[in-house]
Short mmCIF file of C-alpha atoms and ligand atoms in Angstrom, two decimals:
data_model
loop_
_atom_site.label_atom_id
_atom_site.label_comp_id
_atom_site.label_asym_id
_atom_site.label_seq_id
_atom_site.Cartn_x
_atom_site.Cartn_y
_atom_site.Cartn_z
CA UNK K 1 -22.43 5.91 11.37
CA UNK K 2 -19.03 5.13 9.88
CA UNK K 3 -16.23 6.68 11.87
CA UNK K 4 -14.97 8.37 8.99
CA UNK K 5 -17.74 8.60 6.31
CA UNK K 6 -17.69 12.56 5.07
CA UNK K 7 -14.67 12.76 2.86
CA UNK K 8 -15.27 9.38 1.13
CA UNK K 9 -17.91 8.98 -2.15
CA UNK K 10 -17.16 5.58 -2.50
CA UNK K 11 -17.09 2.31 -0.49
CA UNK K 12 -14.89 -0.05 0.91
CA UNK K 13 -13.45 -3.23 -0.79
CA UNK K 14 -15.64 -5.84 1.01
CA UNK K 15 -12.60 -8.16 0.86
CA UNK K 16 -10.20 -4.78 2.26
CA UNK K 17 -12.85 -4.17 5.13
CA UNK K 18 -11.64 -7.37 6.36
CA UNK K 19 -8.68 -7.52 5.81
CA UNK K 20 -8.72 -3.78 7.58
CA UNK K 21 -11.16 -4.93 10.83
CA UNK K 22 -9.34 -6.05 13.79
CA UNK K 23 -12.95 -6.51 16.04
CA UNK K 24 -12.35 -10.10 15.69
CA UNK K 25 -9.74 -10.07 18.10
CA UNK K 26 -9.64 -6.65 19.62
CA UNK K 27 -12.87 -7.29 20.81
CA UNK K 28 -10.89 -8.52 23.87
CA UNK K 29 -10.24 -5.07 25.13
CA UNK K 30 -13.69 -4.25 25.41
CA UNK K 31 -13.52 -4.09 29.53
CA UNK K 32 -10.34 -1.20 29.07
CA UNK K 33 -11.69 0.24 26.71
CA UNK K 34 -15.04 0.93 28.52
CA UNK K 35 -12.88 1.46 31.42
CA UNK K 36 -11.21 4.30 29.20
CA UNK K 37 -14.09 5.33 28.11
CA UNK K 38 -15.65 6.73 31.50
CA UNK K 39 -12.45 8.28 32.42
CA UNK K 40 -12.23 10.30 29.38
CA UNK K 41 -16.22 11.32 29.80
CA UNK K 42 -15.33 12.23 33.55
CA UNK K 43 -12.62 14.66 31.87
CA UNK K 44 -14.55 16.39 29.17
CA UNK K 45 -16.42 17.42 31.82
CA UNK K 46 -14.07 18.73 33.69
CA UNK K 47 -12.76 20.89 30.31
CA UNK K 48 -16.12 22.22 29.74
CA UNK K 49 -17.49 20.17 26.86
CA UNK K 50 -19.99 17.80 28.73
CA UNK K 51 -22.28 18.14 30.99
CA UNK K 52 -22.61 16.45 34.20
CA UNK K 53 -25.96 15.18 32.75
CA UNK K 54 -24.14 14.23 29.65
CA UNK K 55 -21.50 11.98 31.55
CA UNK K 56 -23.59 10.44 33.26
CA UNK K 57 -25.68 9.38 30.65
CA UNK K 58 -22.71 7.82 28.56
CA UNK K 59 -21.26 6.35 31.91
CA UNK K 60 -24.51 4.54 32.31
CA UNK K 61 -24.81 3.41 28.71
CA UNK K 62 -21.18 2.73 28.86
CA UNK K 63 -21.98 -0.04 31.79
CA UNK K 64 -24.84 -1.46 30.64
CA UNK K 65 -22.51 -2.27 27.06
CA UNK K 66 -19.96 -3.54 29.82
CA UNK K 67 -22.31 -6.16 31.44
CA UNK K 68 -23.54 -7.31 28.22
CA UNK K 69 -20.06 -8.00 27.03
CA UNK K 70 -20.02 -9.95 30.48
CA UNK K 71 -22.99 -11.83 30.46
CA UNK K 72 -25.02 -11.88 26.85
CA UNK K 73 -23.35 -14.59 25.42
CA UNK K 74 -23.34 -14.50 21.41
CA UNK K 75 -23.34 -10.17 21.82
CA UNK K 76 -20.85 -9.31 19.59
CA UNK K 77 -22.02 -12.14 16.75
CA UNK K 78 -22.61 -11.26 13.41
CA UNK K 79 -21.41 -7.79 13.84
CA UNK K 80 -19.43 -6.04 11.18
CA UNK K 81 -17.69 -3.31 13.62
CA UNK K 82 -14.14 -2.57 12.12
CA UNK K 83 -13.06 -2.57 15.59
CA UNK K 84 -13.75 -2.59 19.58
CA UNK K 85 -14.00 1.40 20.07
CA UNK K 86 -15.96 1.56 16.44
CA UNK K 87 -18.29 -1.42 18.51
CA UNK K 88 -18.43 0.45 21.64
CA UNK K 89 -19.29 4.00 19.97
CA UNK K 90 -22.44 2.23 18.18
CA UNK K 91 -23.66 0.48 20.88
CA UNK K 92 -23.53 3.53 22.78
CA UNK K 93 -24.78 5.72 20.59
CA UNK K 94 -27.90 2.76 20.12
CA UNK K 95 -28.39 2.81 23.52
CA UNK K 96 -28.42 6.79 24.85
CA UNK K 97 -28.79 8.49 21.16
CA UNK K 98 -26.53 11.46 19.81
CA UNK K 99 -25.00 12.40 22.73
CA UNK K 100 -23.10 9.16 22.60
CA UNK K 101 -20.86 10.96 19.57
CA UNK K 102 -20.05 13.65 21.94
CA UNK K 103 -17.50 11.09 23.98
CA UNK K 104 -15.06 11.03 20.97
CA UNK K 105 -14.08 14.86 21.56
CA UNK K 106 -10.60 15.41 21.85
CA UNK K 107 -9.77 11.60 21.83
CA UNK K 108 -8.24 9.39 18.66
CA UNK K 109 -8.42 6.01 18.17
CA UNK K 110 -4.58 6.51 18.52
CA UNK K 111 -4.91 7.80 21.88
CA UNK K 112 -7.31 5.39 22.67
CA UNK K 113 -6.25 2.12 21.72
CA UNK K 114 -2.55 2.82 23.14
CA UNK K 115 -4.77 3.32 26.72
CA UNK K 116 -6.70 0.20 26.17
CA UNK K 117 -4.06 -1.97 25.65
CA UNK K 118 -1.61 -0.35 28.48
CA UNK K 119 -4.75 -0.87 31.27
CA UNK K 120 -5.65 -4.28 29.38
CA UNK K 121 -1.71 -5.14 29.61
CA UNK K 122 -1.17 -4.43 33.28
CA UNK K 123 -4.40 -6.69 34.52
CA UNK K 124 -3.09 -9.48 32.69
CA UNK K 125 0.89 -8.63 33.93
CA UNK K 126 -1.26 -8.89 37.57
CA UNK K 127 -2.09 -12.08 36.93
CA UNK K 128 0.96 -13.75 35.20
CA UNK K 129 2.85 -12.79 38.83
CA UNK K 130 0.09 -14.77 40.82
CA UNK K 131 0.41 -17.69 37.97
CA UNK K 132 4.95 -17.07 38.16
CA UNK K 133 4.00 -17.70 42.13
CA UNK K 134 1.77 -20.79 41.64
CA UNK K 135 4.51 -22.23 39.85
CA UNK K 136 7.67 -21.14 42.60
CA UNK K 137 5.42 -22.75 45.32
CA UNK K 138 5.23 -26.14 43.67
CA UNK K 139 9.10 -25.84 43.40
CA UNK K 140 9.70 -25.14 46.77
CA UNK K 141 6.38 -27.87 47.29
CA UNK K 142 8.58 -30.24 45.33
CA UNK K 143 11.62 -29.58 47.32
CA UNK K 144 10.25 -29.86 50.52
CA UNK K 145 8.84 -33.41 49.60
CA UNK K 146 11.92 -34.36 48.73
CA UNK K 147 14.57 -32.83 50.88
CA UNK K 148 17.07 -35.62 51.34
CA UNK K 149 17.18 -36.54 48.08
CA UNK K 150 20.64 -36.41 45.97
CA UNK K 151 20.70 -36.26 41.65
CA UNK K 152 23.84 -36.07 39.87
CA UNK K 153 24.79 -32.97 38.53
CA UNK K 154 25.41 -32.84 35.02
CA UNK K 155 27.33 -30.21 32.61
CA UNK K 156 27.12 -31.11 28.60
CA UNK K 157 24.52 -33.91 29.83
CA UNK K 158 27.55 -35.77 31.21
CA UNK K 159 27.43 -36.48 34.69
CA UNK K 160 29.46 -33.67 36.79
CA UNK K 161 29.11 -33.70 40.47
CA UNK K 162 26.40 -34.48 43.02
CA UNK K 163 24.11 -32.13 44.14
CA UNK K 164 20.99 -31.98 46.56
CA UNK K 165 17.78 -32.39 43.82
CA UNK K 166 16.09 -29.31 46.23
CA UNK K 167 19.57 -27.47 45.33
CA UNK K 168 18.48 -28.06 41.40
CA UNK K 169 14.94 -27.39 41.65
CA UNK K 170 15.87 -23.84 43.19
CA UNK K 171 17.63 -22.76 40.23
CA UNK K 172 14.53 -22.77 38.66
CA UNK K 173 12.98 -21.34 41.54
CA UNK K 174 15.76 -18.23 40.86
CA UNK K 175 14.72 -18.10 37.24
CA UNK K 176 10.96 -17.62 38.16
CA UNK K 177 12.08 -15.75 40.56
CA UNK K 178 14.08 -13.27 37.71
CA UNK K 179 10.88 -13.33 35.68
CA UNK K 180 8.54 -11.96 38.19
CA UNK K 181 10.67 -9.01 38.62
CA UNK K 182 11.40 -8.33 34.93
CA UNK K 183 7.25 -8.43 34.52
CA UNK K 184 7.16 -5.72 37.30
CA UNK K 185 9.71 -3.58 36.14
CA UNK K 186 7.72 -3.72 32.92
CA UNK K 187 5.05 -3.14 34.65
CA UNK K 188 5.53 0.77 35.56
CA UNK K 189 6.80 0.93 32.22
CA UNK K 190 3.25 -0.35 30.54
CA UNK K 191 1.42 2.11 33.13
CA UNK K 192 1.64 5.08 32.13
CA UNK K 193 -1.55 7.15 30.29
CA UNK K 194 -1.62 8.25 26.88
CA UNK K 195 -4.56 9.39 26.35
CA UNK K 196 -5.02 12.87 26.09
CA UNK K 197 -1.95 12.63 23.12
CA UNK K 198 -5.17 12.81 20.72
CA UNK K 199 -3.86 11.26 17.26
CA UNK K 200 -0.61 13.00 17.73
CA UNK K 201 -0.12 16.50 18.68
CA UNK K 202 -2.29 16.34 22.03
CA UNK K 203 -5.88 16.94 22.47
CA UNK K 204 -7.74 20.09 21.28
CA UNK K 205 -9.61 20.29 24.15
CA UNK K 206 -7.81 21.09 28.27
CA UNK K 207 -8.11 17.35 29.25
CA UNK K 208 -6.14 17.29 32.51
CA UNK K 209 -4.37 13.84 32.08
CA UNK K 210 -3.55 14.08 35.30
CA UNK K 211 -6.81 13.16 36.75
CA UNK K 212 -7.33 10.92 33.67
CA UNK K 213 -4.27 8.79 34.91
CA UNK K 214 -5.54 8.99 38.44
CA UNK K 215 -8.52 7.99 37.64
CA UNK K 216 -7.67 4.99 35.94
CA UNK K 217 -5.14 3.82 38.20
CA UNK K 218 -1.61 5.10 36.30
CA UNK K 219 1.53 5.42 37.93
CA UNK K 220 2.09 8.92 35.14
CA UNK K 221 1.03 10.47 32.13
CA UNK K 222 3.43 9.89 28.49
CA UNK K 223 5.17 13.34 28.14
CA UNK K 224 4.78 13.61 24.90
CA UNK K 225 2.17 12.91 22.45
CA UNK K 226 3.46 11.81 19.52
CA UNK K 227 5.72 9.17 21.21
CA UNK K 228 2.56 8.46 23.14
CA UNK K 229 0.90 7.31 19.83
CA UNK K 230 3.69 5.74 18.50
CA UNK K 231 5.15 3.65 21.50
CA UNK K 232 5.15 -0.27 21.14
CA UNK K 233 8.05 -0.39 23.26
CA UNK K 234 5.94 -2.38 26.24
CA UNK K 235 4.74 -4.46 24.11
CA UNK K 236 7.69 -5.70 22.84
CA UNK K 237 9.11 -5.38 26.17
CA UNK K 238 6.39 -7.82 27.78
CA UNK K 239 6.84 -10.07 24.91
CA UNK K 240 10.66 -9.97 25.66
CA UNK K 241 10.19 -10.46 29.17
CA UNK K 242 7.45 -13.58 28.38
CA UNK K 243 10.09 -14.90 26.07
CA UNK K 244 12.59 -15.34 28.41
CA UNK K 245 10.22 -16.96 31.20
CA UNK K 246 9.40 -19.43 27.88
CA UNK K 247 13.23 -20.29 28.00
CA UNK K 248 13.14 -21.42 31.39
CA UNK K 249 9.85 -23.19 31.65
CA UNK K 250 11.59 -25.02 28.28
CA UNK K 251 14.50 -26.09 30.15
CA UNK K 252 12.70 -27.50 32.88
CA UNK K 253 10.55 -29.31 30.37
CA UNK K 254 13.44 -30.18 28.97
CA UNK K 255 15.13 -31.40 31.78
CA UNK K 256 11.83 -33.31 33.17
CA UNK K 257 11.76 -35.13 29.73
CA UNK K 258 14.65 -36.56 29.81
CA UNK K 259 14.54 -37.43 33.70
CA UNK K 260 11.15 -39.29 32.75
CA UNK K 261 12.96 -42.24 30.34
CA UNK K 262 13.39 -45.37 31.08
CA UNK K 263 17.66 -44.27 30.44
CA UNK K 264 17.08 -42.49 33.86
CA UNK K 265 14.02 -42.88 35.67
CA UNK K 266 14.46 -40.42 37.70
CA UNK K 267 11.07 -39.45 37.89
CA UNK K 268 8.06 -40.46 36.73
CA UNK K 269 4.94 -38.39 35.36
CA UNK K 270 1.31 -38.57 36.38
CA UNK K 271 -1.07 -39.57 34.56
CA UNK K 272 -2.81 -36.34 34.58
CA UNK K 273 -0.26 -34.55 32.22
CA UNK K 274 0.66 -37.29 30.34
CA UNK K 275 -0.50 -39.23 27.02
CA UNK K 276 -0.55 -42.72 25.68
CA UNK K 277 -0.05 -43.60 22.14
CA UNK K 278 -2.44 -44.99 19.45
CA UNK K 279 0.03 -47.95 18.48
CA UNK K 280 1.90 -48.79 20.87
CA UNK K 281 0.05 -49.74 24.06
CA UNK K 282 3.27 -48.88 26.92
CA UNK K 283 3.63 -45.95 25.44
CA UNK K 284 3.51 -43.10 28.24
CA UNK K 285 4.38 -39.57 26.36
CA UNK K 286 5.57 -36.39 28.28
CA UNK K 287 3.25 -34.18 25.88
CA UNK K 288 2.51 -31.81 28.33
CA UNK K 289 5.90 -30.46 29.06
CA UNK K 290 6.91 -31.14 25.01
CA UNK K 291 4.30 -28.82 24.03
CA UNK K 292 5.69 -26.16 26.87
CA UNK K 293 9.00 -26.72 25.10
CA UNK K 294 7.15 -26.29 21.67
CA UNK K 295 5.39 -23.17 22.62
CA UNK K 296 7.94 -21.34 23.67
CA UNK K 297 9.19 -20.94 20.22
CA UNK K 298 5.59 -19.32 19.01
CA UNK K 299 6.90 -16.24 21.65
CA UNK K 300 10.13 -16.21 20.70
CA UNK K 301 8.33 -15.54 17.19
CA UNK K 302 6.07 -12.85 18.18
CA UNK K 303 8.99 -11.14 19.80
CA UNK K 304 10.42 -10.79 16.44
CA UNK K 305 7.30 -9.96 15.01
CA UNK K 306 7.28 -7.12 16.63
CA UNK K 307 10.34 -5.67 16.40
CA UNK K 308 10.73 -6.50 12.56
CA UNK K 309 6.68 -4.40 12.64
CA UNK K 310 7.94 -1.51 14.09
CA UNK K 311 11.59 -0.89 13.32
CA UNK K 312 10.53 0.89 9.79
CA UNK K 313 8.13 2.77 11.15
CA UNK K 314 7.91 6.42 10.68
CA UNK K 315 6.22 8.54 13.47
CA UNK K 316 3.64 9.01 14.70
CA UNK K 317 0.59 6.30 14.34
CA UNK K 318 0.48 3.73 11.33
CA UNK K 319 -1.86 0.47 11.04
CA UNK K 320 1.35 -1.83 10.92
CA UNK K 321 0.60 -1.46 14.84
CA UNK K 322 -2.58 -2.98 14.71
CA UNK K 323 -0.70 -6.33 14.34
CA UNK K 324 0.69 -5.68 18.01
CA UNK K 325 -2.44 -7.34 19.54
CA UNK K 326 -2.50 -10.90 17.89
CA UNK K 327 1.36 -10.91 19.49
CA UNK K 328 0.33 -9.75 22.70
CA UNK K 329 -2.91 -11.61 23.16
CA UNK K 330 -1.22 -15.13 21.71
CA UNK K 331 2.15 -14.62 23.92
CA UNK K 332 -0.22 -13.86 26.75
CA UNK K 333 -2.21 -16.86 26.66
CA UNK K 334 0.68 -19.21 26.10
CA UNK K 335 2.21 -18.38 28.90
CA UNK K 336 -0.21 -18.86 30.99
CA UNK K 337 -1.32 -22.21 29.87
CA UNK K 338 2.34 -22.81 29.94
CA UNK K 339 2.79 -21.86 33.87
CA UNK K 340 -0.44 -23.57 34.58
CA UNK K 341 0.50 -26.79 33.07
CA UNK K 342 4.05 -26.72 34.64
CA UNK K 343 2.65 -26.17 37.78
CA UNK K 344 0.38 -29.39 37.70
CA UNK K 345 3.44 -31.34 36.36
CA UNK K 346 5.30 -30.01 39.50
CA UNK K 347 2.43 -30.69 41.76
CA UNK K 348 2.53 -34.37 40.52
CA UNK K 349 5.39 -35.86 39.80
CA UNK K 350 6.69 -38.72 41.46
CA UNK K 351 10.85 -39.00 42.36
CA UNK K 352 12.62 -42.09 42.75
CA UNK K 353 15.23 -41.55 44.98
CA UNK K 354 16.98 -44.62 44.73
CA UNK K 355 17.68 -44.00 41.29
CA UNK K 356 18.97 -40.58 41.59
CA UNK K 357 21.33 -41.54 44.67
CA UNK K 358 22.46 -44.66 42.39
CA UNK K 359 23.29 -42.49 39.31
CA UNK K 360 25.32 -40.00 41.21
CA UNK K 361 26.96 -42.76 42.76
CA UNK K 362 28.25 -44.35 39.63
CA UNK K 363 30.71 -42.30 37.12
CA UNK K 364 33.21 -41.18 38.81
CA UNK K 365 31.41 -37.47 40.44
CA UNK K 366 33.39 -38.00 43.04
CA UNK K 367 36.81 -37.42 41.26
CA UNK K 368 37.16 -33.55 41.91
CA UNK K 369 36.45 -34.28 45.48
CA UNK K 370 39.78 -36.29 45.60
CA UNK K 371 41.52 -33.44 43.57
CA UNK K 372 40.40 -31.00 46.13
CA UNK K 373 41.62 -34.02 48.88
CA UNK K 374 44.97 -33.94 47.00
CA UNK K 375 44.75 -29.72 47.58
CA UNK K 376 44.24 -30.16 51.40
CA UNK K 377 47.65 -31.79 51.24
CA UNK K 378 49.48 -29.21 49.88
CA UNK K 379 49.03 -30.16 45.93
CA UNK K 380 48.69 -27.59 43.01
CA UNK K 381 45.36 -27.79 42.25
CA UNK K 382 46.30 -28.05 38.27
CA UNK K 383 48.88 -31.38 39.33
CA UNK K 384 46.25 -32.61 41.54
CA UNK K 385 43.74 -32.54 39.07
CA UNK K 386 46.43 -34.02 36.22
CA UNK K 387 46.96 -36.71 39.08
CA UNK K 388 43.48 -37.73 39.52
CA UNK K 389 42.80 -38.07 36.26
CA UNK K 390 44.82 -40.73 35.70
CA UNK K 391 44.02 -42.40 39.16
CA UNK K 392 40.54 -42.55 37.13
CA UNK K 393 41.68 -44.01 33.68
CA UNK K 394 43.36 -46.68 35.89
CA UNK K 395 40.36 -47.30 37.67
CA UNK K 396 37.92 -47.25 34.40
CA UNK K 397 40.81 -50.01 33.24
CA UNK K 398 40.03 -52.00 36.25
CA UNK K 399 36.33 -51.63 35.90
CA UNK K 400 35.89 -50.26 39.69
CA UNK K 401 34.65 -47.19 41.55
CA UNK K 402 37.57 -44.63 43.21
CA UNK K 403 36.33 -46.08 46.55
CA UNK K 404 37.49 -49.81 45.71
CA UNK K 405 40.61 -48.71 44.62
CA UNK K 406 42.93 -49.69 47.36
CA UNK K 407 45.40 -47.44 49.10
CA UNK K 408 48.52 -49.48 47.72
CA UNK K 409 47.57 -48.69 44.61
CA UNK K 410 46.39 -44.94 45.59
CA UNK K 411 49.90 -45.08 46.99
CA UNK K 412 51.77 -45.78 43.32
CA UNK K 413 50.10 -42.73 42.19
CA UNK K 414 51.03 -39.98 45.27
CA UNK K 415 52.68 -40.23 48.81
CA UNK K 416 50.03 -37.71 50.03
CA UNK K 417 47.23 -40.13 49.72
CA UNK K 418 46.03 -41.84 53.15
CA UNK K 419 43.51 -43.58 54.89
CA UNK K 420 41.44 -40.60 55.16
CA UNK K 421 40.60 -40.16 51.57
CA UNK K 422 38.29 -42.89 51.16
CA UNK K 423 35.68 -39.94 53.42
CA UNK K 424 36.67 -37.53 51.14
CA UNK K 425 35.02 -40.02 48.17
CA UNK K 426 31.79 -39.79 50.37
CA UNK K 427 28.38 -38.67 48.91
CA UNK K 428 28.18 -37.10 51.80
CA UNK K 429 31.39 -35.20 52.09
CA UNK K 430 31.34 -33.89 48.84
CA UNK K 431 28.31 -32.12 49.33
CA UNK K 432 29.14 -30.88 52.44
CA UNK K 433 32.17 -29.50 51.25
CA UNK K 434 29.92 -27.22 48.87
CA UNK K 435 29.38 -25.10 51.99
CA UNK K 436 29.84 -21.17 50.60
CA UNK K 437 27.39 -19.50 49.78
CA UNK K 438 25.10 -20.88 46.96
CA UNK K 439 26.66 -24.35 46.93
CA UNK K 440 24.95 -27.86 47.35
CA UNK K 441 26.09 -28.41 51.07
CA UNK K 442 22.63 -29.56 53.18
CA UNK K 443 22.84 -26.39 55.65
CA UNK K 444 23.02 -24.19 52.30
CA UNK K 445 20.71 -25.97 50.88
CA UNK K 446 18.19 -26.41 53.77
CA UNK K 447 18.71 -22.35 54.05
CA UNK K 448 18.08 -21.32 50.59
CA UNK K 449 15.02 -23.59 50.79
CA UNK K 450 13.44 -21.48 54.13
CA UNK K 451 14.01 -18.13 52.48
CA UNK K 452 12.26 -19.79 49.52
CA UNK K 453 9.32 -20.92 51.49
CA UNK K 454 9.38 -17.55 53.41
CA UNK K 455 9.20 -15.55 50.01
CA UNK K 456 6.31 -17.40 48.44
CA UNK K 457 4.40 -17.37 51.67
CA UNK K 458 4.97 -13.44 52.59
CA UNK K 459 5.99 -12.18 49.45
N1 LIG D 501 -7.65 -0.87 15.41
C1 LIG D 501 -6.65 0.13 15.46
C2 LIG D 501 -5.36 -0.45 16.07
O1 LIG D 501 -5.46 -1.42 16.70
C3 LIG D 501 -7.10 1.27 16.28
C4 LIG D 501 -6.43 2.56 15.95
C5 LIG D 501 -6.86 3.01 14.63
N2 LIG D 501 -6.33 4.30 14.31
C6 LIG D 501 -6.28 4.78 13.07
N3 LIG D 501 -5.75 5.93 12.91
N4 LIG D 501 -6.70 4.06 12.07
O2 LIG D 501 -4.29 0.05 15.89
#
């Protein structure tokens, strides 16, 4: 039986039932909705419109449609349901008989499909934490495997100052760290019931949502029922939050890209997560973290899919919303191949240490360490840096490092120079001058590293 057959005379556009159906794809929700399903049955019969018998009957029928779902491969082929609760209502009522209509009482599709997706939402926000995690411990794997290591530090892609490459592989680590939380905080936000809200003005029948939320494992009921209908907010609020965990993963791509050319060769890329091409046989091609960096833009597009779907939208309910699951479901599953493929990058790469130590050797990093030498002597910080600068446009003229500069010379450009500077010019030094908190300096650095470890390991 249609779900809404006795006002109409006439049928359906076959190209407008289509165009209308949304089974294709919310077929995916089957599990919540089931899920759903029993809760509301359980609650009928607590309102006096089922029967124990009656519950139970659906419940069964209910779970027998839930492990075929699971296990019947090619169940829901060739089926023309216009969507997953029109599915679910036919199979049920094909499997127990009329009373199978009875489970629809005081329930909406409205109701029920803002459920669904909340319960189908917070399952998958379960499991992008545990993927977020994967990809923080082969960081801090990363790290640990390379703790002595030293990269330059660059700002505009110019190189800046020297820093430890565990200090640089923690600020990702942060960002992660950033997007975890933001998915939890979303989290309570996505878990709260609406069903019960009926297609707007609440149910007809003394649900007690309540237990229904209880039941089904939500942290409250939506107050009211015609924003209860009507709120996309999590979605675009996941979508937000998945957007923004795209940017990073992007920049580490990014960064990993560039480190990976034969210009750097900083690191190099294993073979598992990398490509050759079709012409040119040396070819080895970073596709794997290009096609993070690619993706992140198809999230950044649902995200304004879904604000530019709802921001016209009068209240309550309206179909425009059925477009939120495509977003969802898409944004969802690039992110997770994203993570996933990160993570094996991470888990593979290969540093060359020599290279990294060499470039942060060479082009002048060390300069604002001799401007903060010149400081320690009593210089202005602005005339030291003045100073310095043109103690390094002599020494670009002369084609050497600060180091080989000799302290005559150093001596034409300030009394305060000594002996001593030539430690301040130190790898070594400078980072160990980086010593508050959140700097490069190797105790810092070795710190922020533990607590790192500690966190992924105990939570
Ligand atoms: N497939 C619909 C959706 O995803 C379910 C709700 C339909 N409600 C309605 N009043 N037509 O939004």
């Amino acid at each position: 039986m249609k779900l809404w057959g006795g006002r109409f005379k006439g049928e359906a556009d076959a190209e407008f039932a289509r165009f209308n159906a949304s089974f294709a794809f919310d077929r995916r929700l089957i599990e919540a909705d089931i899920e759903a399903s029993i809760a509301h049955a359980e609650a009928l019969v607590d309102a006096g419109v089922l029967t124990k018998a009656e519950a139970g009957k659906i419940s069964d029928g209910l779970r027998e449609i839930q492990t075929r779902a699971r296990d019947e491969a090619g169940y829901f082929d060739g089926r023309d349901a216009e969507d997953v609760h029109s599915f679910v209502e036919a199979e049920l009522v094909a499997a127990i008989g009329d009373a199978g209509y009875k489970l629809h009482t005081g329930r909406s599709r409205n109701d029920q499909v803002a459920t669904d997706l909340r319960l189908f939402l917070r399952g998958e926000i379960d499991s992008m934490c545990d993927l977020i995690c994967a990809a923080q411990r082969a960081l801090v794997e990363l790290a640990e495997n390379n703790h002595d290591t030293i990269i330059p530090g660059y700002t505009h892609l110019q190189r800046a100052q020297p820093i430890l490459f565990v200090h640089y592989l923690l600020a990702y680590y942060e960002m992660l760290k950033r997007d975890h939380a933001r998915l939890i905080e979303a989290r309570a936000r996505v878990n709260q019931l609406p069903l019960g809200a009926g297609a707007l003005a609440g149910s007809g029948f003394a649900i007690d949502r309540e237990a229904v939320a209880k039941r089904l494992g939500f942290e409250g009921v939506c107050e009211n029922s015609v924003d209860a209908v009507s709120d996309r907010d999590f979605v675009i609020e996941f979508i937000g939050a998945a957007s923004i965990a795209m940017v990073h993963l992007s920049r580490l791509a990014e960064d990993l890209i560039i480190y990976s050319t034969s210009e750097f060769g900083f690191i190099e890329l294993s073979d598992a997560v990398s490509t050759g091409s079709s012409l040119m046989p040396q070819k080895k091609n970073p596709d794997s973290l290009e096609l993070i960096r690619g993706k992140a833009g198809r999230v950044f597009g649902h995200h304004a899919a879904m604000l530019a779907t709802m921001k016209g939208l009068p209240l309550a309910y309206n179909k425009d919303m059925q477009e939120d699951k495509e977003a969802l479901f898409d944004t969802i599953d690039t992110l997770r191949g994203s993570l996933k493929v990160m993570t094996t990058v991470l888990e593979n790469v290969r540093v060359n240490d020599k290279k990294t130590r060499q470039a942060a050797s060479i082009g002048y990093l060390n300069a604002t360490d001799l401007a903060d030498y010149l400081v320690r002597k009593g210089l202005e910080f602005r005339n030291a840096h003045e100073l310095v600068g043109r103690v390094v446009m002599y020494a670009i003229q002369q084609g050497k490092p600060l180091e080989e500069i000799s302290l005559e010379d150093y001596a034409t450009f300030s009394e305060l120079f000594g002996d001593d500077l030539y430690a301040s010019l130190k790898l070594d030094s400078s980072l160990a001058s980086k010593s508050a908190i959140g700097g490069t300096s190797r105790e810092r650095v070795r710190d922020a590293l533990q607590k790192a470890r500690r966190e992924i390991d105990h939570g």
